[in-house]
Amino acid sequence: MESVYLYIQQNPDYFAWIFFVLNVLWAGYVYFNKQRHDKNLKEIQHSLNLDLERRKKVFELKMSHYERYVKMLDEFGRKYQSELFERMQPIFTRYMAQMSDCKAEEEKSAALSQFSMQAMELMSESKKEYSILKSESRSLKLTASAALIKIFEELENLVENSIESAKEFINQLPVLIMSNNQTDMQTKRGILNVQGQDIQLKSRELEQQMRIELNEI
């Protein structure tokens, strides 16, 4: 150790030059390492910005699709649950008036046939609007989670069952009224009311799941 110290004292310029070179090398290492570090940070920041922009666009796209579907669902529910039976009222009133004036069985059959045809036209309109709604849900299912798809399918089953129940009720309505069968009429109305409530509950569940999925983006 003393020999090394003695050698340094005898050759100070040599060792000063070595220390100078080491300092230059260290400064170079620090500089280039900082450059690489800054570049990596910029790449990470750029990647994060791209991901943030992508998430924003996905959020906006899904939000617009969800809003459109919910509006369509509300519109269909309004028409199906209220306007359908409002439009049925004059058809049924006309049918009852015709039945009162009819004397021959042929006239009664013709009146019943006309009533059934007009009623089926209304139901066909509802089914056509529902087909548009279902087509919209199919497009949403392409990017939906398993939980959201499950709710879509449950809601569709509820709506389809309700449409079939309403169709059956309308078909049987003339006979039920002519026979004054209040028990069956109340039963069928009760079934439709329960189905309507189930549809509303499932619709709210669907909206809640949509909010959850938007928050997860």
PDB file of C-alpha atoms in Angstrom, residues 101-194:
ATOM      1  CA  ASP A 101    -125.773  -4.665 -36.192  1.00  0.00           C
ATOM      2  CA  CYS A 102    -125.010  -8.056 -37.674  1.00  0.00           C
ATOM      3  CA  LYS A 103    -127.940 -10.430 -38.105  1.00  0.00           C
ATOM      4  CA  ALA A 104    -126.534 -13.224 -40.214  1.00  0.00           C
ATOM      5  CA  GLU A 105    -123.667 -15.466 -39.157  1.00  0.00           C
ATOM      6  CA  GLU A 106    -121.816 -14.559 -42.356  1.00  0.00           C
ATOM      7  CA  GLU A 107    -121.788 -10.902 -41.313  1.00  0.00           C
ATOM      8  CA  LYS A 108    -120.510 -11.777 -37.852  1.00  0.00           C
ATOM      9  CA  SER A 109    -117.757 -13.911 -39.349  1.00  0.00           C
ATOM     10  CA  ALA A 110    -116.801 -11.076 -41.696  1.00  0.00           C
ATOM     11  CA  ALA A 111    -116.673  -8.611 -38.790  1.00  0.00           C
ATOM     12  CA  LEU A 112    -114.519 -10.978 -36.746  1.00  0.00           C
ATOM     13  CA  SER A 113    -112.228 -11.566 -39.708  1.00  0.00           C
ATOM     14  CA  GLN A 114    -111.789  -7.821 -40.240  1.00  0.00           C
ATOM     15  CA  PHE A 115    -111.071  -7.285 -36.539  1.00  0.00           C
ATOM     16  CA  SER A 116    -108.469 -10.075 -36.503  1.00  0.00           C
ATOM     17  CA  MET A 117    -106.777  -8.729 -39.638  1.00  0.00           C
ATOM     18  CA  GLN A 118    -106.505  -5.180 -38.263  1.00  0.00           C
ATOM     19  CA  ALA A 119    -105.311  -6.443 -34.894  1.00  0.00           C
ATOM     20  CA  MET A 120    -102.647  -8.582 -36.541  1.00  0.00           C
ATOM     21  CA  GLU A 121    -101.470  -5.590 -38.578  1.00  0.00           C
ATOM     22  CA  LEU A 122    -100.804  -3.707 -35.334  1.00  0.00           C
ATOM     23  CA  MET A 123     -98.987  -6.672 -33.861  1.00  0.00           C
ATOM     24  CA  SER A 124     -96.919  -6.989 -37.049  1.00  0.00           C
ATOM     25  CA  GLU A 125     -95.839  -3.355 -36.689  1.00  0.00           C
ATOM     26  CA  SER A 126     -94.724  -4.050 -33.123  1.00  0.00           C
ATOM     27  CA  LYS A 127     -92.791  -7.132 -34.177  1.00  0.00           C
ATOM     28  CA  LYS A 128     -91.136  -5.185 -36.996  1.00  0.00           C
ATOM     29  CA  GLU A 129     -90.014  -2.455 -34.577  1.00  0.00           C
ATOM     30  CA  TYR A 130     -88.818  -5.110 -32.168  1.00  0.00           C
ATOM     31  CA  SER A 131     -86.770  -6.722 -34.953  1.00  0.00           C
ATOM     32  CA  ILE A 132     -84.973  -3.385 -35.449  1.00  0.00           C
ATOM     33  CA  LEU A 133     -84.317  -3.195 -31.710  1.00  0.00           C
ATOM     34  CA  LYS A 134     -83.014  -6.758 -31.657  1.00  0.00           C
ATOM     35  CA  SER A 135     -80.718  -6.030 -34.608  1.00  0.00           C
ATOM     36  CA  GLU A 136     -79.242  -3.139 -32.637  1.00  0.00           C
ATOM     37  CA  SER A 137     -78.640  -5.401 -29.642  1.00  0.00           C
ATOM     38  CA  ARG A 138     -76.871  -7.945 -31.871  1.00  0.00           C
ATOM     39  CA  SER A 139     -74.338  -5.313 -32.926  1.00  0.00           C
ATOM     40  CA  LEU A 140     -73.769  -4.342 -29.277  1.00  0.00           C
ATOM     41  CA  LYS A 141     -73.204  -7.967 -28.305  1.00  0.00           C
ATOM     42  CA  LEU A 142     -70.116  -8.100 -30.553  1.00  0.00           C
ATOM     43  CA  THR A 143     -68.110  -6.055 -28.029  1.00  0.00           C
ATOM     44  CA  ALA A 144     -70.170  -6.703 -24.879  1.00  0.00           C
ATOM     45  CA  SER A 145     -69.069  -8.665 -21.835  1.00  0.00           C
ATOM     46  CA  ALA A 146     -70.577 -12.038 -20.960  1.00  0.00           C
ATOM     47  CA  ALA A 147     -72.600 -10.365 -18.185  1.00  0.00           C
ATOM     48  CA  LEU A 148     -74.095  -7.802 -20.572  1.00  0.00           C
ATOM     49  CA  ILE A 149     -74.872 -10.425 -23.220  1.00  0.00           C
ATOM     50  CA  LYS A 150     -76.709 -12.481 -20.594  1.00  0.00           C
ATOM     51  CA  ILE A 151     -78.911  -9.502 -19.672  1.00  0.00           C
ATOM     52  CA  PHE A 152     -79.568  -8.752 -23.357  1.00  0.00           C
ATOM     53  CA  GLU A 153     -80.768 -12.313 -23.903  1.00  0.00           C
ATOM     54  CA  GLU A 154     -82.918 -12.303 -20.765  1.00  0.00           C
ATOM     55  CA  LEU A 155     -84.518  -9.012 -21.795  1.00  0.00           C
ATOM     56  CA  GLU A 156     -85.192 -10.283 -25.313  1.00  0.00           C
ATOM     57  CA  ASN A 157     -86.884 -13.404 -23.947  1.00  0.00           C
ATOM     58  CA  LEU A 158     -89.089 -11.278 -21.686  1.00  0.00           C
ATOM     59  CA  VAL A 159     -90.131  -8.980 -24.550  1.00  0.00           C
ATOM     60  CA  GLU A 160     -90.826 -11.869 -26.932  1.00  0.00           C
ATOM     61  CA  ASN A 161     -92.932 -13.675 -24.328  1.00  0.00           C
ATOM     62  CA  SER A 162     -94.862 -10.478 -23.657  1.00  0.00           C
ATOM     63  CA  ILE A 163     -95.529  -9.936 -27.366  1.00  0.00           C
ATOM     64  CA  GLU A 164     -96.851 -13.479 -27.690  1.00  0.00           C
ATOM     65  CA  SER A 165     -99.066 -13.001 -24.626  1.00  0.00           C
ATOM     66  CA  ALA A 166    -100.452  -9.739 -26.034  1.00  0.00           C
ATOM     67  CA  LYS A 167    -101.082 -11.377 -29.408  1.00  0.00           C
ATOM     68  CA  GLU A 168    -102.952 -14.248 -27.742  1.00  0.00           C
ATOM     69  CA  PHE A 169    -104.970 -11.834 -25.601  1.00  0.00           C
ATOM     70  CA  ILE A 170    -106.000  -9.714 -28.591  1.00  0.00           C
ATOM     71  CA  ASN A 171    -107.039 -12.789 -30.557  1.00  0.00           C
ATOM     72  CA  GLN A 172    -109.198 -14.031 -27.687  1.00  0.00           C
ATOM     73  CA  LEU A 173    -110.560 -10.627 -26.669  1.00  0.00           C
ATOM     74  CA  PRO A 174    -113.743 -10.650 -28.814  1.00  0.00           C
ATOM     75  CA  VAL A 175    -114.751 -14.083 -27.550  1.00  0.00           C
ATOM     76  CA  LEU A 176    -113.963 -13.150 -23.948  1.00  0.00           C
ATOM     77  CA  ILE A 177    -116.068  -9.994 -24.139  1.00  0.00           C
ATOM     78  CA  MET A 178    -118.953 -11.631 -25.964  1.00  0.00           C
ATOM     79  CA  SER A 179    -119.037 -14.353 -23.304  1.00  0.00           C
ATOM     80  CA  ASN A 180    -118.444 -11.770 -20.550  1.00  0.00           C
ATOM     81  CA  ASN A 181    -115.588 -13.900 -19.235  1.00  0.00           C
ATOM     82  CA  GLN A 182    -114.211 -11.366 -16.752  1.00  0.00           C
ATOM     83  CA  THR A 183    -112.099 -13.962 -14.933  1.00  0.00           C
ATOM     84  CA  ASP A 184    -109.979 -14.841 -17.988  1.00  0.00           C
ATOM     85  CA  MET A 185    -109.714 -11.188 -19.012  1.00  0.00           C
ATOM     86  CA  GLN A 186    -108.381 -10.185 -15.582  1.00  0.00           C
ATOM     87  CA  THR A 187    -105.994 -13.128 -15.602  1.00  0.00           C
ATOM     88  CA  LYS A 188    -104.569 -12.201 -18.991  1.00  0.00           C
ATOM     89  CA  ARG A 189    -104.302  -8.516 -18.052  1.00  0.00           C
ATOM     90  CA  GLY A 190    -102.467  -9.566 -14.887  1.00  0.00           C
ATOM     91  CA  ILE A 191    -100.019 -11.653 -16.930  1.00  0.00           C
ATOM     92  CA  LEU A 192     -99.298  -8.705 -19.239  1.00  0.00           C
ATOM     93  CA  ASN A 193     -98.809  -6.344 -16.276  1.00  0.00           C
ATOM     94  CA  VAL A 194     -96.351  -8.717 -14.587  1.00  0.00           C
TER      95      VAL A 194
END
